[in-house]
Coordinates of C-alpha atoms in Angstrom, one line a residue:
X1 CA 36.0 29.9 144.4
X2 CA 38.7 32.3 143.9
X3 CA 41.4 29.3 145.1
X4 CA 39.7 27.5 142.1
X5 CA 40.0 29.7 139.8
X6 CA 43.5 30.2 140.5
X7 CA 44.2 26.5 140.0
X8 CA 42.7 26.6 136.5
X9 CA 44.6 29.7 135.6
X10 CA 47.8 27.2 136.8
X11 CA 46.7 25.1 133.9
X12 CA 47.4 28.4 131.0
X13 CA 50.8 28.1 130.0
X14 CA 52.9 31.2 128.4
X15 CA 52.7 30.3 124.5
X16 CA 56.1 31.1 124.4
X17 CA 57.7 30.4 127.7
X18 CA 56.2 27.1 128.2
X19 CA 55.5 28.0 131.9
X20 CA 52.2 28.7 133.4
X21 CA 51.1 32.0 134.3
X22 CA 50.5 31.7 137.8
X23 CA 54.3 30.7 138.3
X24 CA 55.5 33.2 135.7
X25 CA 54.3 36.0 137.9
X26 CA 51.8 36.9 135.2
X27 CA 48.7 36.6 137.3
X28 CA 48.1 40.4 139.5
X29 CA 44.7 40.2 140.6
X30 CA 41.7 37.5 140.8
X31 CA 38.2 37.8 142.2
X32 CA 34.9 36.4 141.6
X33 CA 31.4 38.3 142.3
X34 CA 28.1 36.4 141.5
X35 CA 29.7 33.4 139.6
X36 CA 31.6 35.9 137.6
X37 CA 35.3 36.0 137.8
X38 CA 37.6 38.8 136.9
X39 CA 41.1 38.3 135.9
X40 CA 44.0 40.6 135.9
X41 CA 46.7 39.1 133.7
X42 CA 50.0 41.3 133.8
X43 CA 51.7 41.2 130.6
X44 CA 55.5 40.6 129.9
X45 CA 55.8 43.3 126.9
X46 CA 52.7 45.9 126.3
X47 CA 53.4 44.6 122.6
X48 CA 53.1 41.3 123.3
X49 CA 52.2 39.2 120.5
X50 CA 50.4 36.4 121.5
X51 CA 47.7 38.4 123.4
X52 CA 45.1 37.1 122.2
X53 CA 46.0 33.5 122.5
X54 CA 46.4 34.4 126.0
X55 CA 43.1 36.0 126.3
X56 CA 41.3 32.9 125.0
X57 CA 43.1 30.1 127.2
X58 CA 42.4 32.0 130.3
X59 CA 38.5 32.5 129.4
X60 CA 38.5 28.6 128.5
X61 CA 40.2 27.6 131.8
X62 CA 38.2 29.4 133.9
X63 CA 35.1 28.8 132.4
X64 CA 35.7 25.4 133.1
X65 CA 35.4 25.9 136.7
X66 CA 32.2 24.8 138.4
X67 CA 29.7 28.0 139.1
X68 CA 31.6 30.7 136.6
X69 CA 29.2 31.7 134.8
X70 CA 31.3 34.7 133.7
X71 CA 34.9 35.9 132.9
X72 CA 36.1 39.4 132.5
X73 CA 39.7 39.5 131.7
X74 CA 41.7 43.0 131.6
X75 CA 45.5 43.1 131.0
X76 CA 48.7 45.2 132.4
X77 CA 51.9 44.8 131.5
X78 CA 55.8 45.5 132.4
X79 CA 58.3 45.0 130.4
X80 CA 61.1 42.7 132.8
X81 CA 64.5 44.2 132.6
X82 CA 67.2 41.9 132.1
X83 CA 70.2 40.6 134.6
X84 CA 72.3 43.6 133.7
X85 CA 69.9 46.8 132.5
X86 CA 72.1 48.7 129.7
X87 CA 71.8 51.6 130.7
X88 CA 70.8 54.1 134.1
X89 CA 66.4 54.0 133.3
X90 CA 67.0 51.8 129.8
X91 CA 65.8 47.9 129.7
X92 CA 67.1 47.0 126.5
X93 CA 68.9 48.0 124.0
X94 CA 67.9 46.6 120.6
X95 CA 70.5 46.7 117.6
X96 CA 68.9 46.8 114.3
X97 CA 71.3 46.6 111.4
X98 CA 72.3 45.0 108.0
X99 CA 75.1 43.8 106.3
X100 CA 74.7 46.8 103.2
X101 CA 73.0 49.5 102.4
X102 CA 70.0 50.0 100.1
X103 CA 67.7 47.1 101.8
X104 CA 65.7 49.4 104.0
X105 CA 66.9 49.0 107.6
X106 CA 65.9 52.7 108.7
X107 CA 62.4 52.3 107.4
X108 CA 62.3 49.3 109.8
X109 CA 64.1 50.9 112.7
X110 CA 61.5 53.5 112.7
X111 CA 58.5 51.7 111.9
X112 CA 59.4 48.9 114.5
X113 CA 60.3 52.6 117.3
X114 CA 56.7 53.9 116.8
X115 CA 54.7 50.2 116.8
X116 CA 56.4 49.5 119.9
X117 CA 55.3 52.8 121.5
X118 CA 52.0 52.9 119.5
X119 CA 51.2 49.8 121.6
X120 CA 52.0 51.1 125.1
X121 CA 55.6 51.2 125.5
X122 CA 58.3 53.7 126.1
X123 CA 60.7 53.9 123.4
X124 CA 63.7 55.4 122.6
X125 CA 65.1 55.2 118.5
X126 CA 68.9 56.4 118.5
X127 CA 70.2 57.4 114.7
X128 CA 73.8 55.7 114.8
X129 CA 73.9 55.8 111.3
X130 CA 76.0 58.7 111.6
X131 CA 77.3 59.3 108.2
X132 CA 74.0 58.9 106.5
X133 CA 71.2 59.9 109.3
X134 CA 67.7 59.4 107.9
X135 CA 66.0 59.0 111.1
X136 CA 65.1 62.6 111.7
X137 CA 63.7 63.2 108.3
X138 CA 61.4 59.8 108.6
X139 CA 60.1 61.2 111.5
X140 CA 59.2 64.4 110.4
X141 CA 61.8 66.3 112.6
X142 CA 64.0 67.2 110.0
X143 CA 64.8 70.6 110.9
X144 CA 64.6 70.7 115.0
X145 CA 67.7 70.7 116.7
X146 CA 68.8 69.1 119.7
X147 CA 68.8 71.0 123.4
X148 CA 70.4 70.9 126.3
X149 CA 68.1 70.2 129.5
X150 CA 69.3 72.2 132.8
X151 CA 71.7 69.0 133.8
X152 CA 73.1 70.4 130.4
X153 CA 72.7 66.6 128.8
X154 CA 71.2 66.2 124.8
X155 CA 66.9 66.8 125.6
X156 CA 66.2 63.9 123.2
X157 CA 63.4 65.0 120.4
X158 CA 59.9 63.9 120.7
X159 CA 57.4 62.4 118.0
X160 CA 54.6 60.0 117.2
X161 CA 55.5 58.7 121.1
X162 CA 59.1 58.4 120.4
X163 CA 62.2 59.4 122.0
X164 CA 65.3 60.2 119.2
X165 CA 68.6 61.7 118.7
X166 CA 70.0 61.9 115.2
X167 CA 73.1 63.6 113.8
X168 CA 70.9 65.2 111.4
X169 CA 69.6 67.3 114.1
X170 CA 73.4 68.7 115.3
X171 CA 75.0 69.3 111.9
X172 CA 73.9 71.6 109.3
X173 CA 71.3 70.0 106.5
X174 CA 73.4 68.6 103.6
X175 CA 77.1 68.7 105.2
X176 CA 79.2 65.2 105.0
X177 CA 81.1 63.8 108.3
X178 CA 84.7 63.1 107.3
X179 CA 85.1 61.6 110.7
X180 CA 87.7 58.9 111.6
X181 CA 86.8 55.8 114.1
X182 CA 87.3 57.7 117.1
X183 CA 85.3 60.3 116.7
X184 CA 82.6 57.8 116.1
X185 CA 83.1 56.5 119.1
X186 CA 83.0 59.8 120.9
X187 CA 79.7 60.4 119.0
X188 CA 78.4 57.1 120.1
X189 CA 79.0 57.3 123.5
X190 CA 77.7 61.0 123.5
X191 CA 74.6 59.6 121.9
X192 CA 74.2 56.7 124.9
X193 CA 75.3 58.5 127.7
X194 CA 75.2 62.2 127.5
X195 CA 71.3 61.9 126.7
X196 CA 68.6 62.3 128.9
X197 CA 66.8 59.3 127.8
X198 CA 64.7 58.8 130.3
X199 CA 63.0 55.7 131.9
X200 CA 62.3 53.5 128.4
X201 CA 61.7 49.9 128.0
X202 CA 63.2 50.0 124.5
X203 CA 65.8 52.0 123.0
X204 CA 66.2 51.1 119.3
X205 CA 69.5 51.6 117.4
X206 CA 69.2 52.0 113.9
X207 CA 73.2 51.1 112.6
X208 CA 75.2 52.1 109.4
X209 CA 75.2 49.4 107.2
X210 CA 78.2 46.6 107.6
X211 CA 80.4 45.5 110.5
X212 CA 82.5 49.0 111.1
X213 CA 83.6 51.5 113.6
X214 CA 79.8 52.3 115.5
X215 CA 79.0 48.7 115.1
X216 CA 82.1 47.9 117.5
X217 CA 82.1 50.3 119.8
X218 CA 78.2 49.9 120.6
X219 CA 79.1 46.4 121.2
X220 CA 82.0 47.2 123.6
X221 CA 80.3 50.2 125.2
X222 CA 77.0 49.0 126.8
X223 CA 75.1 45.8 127.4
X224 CA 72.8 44.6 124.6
X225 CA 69.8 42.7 125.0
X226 CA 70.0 41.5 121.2
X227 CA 70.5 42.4 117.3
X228 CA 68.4 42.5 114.4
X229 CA 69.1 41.7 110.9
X230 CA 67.1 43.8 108.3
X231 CA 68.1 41.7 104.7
X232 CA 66.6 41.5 101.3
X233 CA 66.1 37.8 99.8
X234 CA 68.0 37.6 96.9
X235 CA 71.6 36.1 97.7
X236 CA 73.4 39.3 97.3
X237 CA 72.1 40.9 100.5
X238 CA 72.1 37.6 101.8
X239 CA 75.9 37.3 101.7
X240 CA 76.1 40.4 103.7
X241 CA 73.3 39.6 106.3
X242 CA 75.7 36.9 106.8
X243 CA 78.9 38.9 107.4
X244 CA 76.2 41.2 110.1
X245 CA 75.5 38.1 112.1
X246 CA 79.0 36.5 112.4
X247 CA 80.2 40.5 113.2
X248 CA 77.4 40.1 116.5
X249 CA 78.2 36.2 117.2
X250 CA 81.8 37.5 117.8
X251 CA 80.7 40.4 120.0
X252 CA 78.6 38.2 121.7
X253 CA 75.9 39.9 120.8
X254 CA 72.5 37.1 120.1
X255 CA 70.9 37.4 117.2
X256 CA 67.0 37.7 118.2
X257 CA 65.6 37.2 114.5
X258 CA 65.6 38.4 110.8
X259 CA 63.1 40.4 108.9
X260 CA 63.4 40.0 105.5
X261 CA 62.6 43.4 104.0
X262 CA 61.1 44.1 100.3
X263 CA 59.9 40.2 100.6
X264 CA 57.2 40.5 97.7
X265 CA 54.9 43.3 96.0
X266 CA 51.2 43.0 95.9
X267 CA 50.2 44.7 92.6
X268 CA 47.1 47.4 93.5
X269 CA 45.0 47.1 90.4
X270 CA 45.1 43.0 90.3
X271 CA 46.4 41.8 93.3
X272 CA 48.6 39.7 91.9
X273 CA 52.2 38.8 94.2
X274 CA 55.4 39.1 92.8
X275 CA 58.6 38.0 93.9
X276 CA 60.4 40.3 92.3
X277 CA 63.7 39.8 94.5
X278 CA 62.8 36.3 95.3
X279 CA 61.6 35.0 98.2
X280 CA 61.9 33.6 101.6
X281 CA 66.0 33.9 101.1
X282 CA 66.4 35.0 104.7
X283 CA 65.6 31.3 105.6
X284 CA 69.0 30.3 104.0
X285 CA 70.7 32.4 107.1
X286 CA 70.2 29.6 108.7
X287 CA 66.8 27.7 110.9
X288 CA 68.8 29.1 114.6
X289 CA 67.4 32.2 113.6
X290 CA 63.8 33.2 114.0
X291 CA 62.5 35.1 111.2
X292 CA 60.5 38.1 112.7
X293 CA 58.5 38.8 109.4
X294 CA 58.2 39.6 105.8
X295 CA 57.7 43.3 104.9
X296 CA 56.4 43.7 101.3
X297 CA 57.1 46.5 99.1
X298 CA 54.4 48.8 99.5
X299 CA 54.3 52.7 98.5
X300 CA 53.1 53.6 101.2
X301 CA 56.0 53.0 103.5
X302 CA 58.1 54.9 100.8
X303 CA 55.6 58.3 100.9
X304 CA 54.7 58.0 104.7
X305 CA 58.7 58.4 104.9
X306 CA 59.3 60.7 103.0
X307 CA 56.4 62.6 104.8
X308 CA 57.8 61.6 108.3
X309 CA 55.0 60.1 109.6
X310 CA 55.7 55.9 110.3
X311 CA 53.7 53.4 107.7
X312 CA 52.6 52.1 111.4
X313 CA 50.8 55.1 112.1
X314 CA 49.6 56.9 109.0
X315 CA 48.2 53.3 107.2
X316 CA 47.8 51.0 109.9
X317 CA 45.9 49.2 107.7
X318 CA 48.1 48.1 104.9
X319 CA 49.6 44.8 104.3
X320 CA 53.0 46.7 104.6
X321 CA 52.2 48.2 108.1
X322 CA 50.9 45.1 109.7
X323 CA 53.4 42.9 108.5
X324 CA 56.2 46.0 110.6
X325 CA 53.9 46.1 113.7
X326 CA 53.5 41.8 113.9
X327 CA 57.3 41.8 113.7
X328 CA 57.5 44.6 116.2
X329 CA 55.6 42.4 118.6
X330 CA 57.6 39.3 117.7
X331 CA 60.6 41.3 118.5
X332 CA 59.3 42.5 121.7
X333 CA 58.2 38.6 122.4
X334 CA 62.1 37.5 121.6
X335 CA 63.1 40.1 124.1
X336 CA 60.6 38.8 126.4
X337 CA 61.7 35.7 126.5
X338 CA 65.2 36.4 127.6
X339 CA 64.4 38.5 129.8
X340 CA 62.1 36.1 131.7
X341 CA 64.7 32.5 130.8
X342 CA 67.4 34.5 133.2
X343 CA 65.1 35.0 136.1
X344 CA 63.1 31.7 136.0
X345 CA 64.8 29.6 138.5
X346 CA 64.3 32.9 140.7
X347 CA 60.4 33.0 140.5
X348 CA 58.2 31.9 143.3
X349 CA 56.4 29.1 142.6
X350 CA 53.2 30.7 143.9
X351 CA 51.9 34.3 143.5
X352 CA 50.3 36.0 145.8
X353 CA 47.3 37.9 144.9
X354 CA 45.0 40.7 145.9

């Protein structure tokens, strides 16, 4: 029966990759015991998205084998590294950045850091915005420093499950950088390669705004899996988000998707939804590029901030903090996919299971 069951679970195809799970690799363990089968499906991203869709396919497909009477189906997962891992113990290495300021591309950064770990991954969130860290302050770690470990490398801080290095946590509170590109650069690579980062499946770079100095040499330095655009929808931000994306295109950098920040606010006493920068602008980018969610203006996110506690964690609830965790897992889904598309043609056909 077991051979049966593993012929139906060949018929349950990936949602996003089209392929079937058996030949995905996705399949780790099958057995049946009294008409009831149980069904290990290993995961391609702990946040993965489209979970439950998964879930229900495989309870459908085997159910429809003759003499189940029964399906239990748990779930593991392991985020794939890609053809060239960026860094020694790091997966991926996930740009998230704007073409200005002002449109909320920390908040995200940080809210997308702790979904991704809230959810079962390990994630690391590096503050490049070096002339205006917020990171440390959003995450309630405003006034720790940074230590050296005994191999004398940055000990990254820890909070709410996630691994971060800011500037804010090196320079005294309130003092301005009058640095010149190549100090950035230093910075950057001190940042990536003098940290003892650890064994992550994402690290998260929240950018300065625009296409300048830490943009490039991020670019140059390691191997990135992909970019974010954070934009708002009205056209001036817009114009921008366009200047971000053609800045990545010529770094070769792909653009996994857009989230289109302060998309509406949901008045509290009447519920009523206002548009009150528009709506649905991001869409103008362009169709190429997949538009990971729309994150309405909620104060929540603003106070939970402030605070330094993530909208993800402290009001899980909120229309706000779903709308950052569902584009958290669509990112992690994007990065999935590319992931897997490079190592296709090397999958067995069959896998073998215990």
């Amino acid at each position: 029966m077991r051979e049966a069951v593993m012929a139906a679970l060949s018929t349950v195809n990936d949602p996003e990759l089209h392929r079937d799970l058996v030949s995905l690799g996705m399949i780790e363990q099958v057995s049946v015991e009294a008409g009831v089968a149980s069904v290990k499906v290993n995961l391609t991203t702990p946040a993965c998205p489209l979970k439950g869709k998964i879930e229900g396919d495989v309870r459908e497909a085997v159910m429809a084998v003759p003499g189940v009477t029964g399906v239990n189906v748990t779930f593991g997962a392991m985020v794939r590294p890609p053809a060239q891992p960026a860094l020694p113990g790091v997966k991926h290495v996930l740009l998230i950045g704007s073409g200005k300021g002002g449109v909320g591309k920390s908040s995200v950064s940080v809210n997308v850091a702790a979904s991704l770990a809230r959810d079962g991954a390990r994630v690391g969130l590096l503050d490049a915005d070096v002339y205006g860290p917020s990171v440390a302050h959003m995450m309630g770690q405003g006034g720790a420093k940074v230590t050296a470990n005994a191999e004398r490398k940055m000990q990254p801080i820890e909070a709410h499950g996630v691994k971060f290095v800011s500037m804010a946590n090196l320079s005294p509170a309130g003092q301005a950088l009058v640095w010149r590109g190549p100090m950035l650069h230093s910075a950057v690579q001190q940042f990536l390669k003098d940290a003892a980062w650890g064994e992550l499946d994402y690290l998260i770079v929240d950018l300065p705004p625009g296409t300048g100095d830490v943009q490039l040499s991020l670019t140059q330095t390691i191997q990135v899996t992909g970019a974010v655009i954070v934009t708002t929808p009205q056209d001036v931000a817009l114009i921008d988000a366009a200047r971000a994306i053609d800045m990545f295109r010529k770094a070769s950098v792909p653009v996994l998707g857009v989230v289109e920040n302060m998309s509406y606010f949901v008045a509290p006493d009447t519920g009523h939804t206002y548009d009150l920068f528009g709506r649905g602008g991001s869409r103008k980018l362009g169709e190429e590029y997949l538009l990971l969610g729309e994150v309405p203006i909620d104060i929540d996110v603003r106070q939970d901030s402030d605070r330094g506690t993530p909208a993800v964690l402290a009001h899980p609830e909120s229309v706000a903090a779903q709308a950052l965790i569902q584009v958290a897992r669509n990112l992690a889904g994007q990065v999935s996919v590319r992931a897997l598309s490079q190592s296709l043609a090397e999958l067995p056909d069959q896998l073998t299971v215990v």
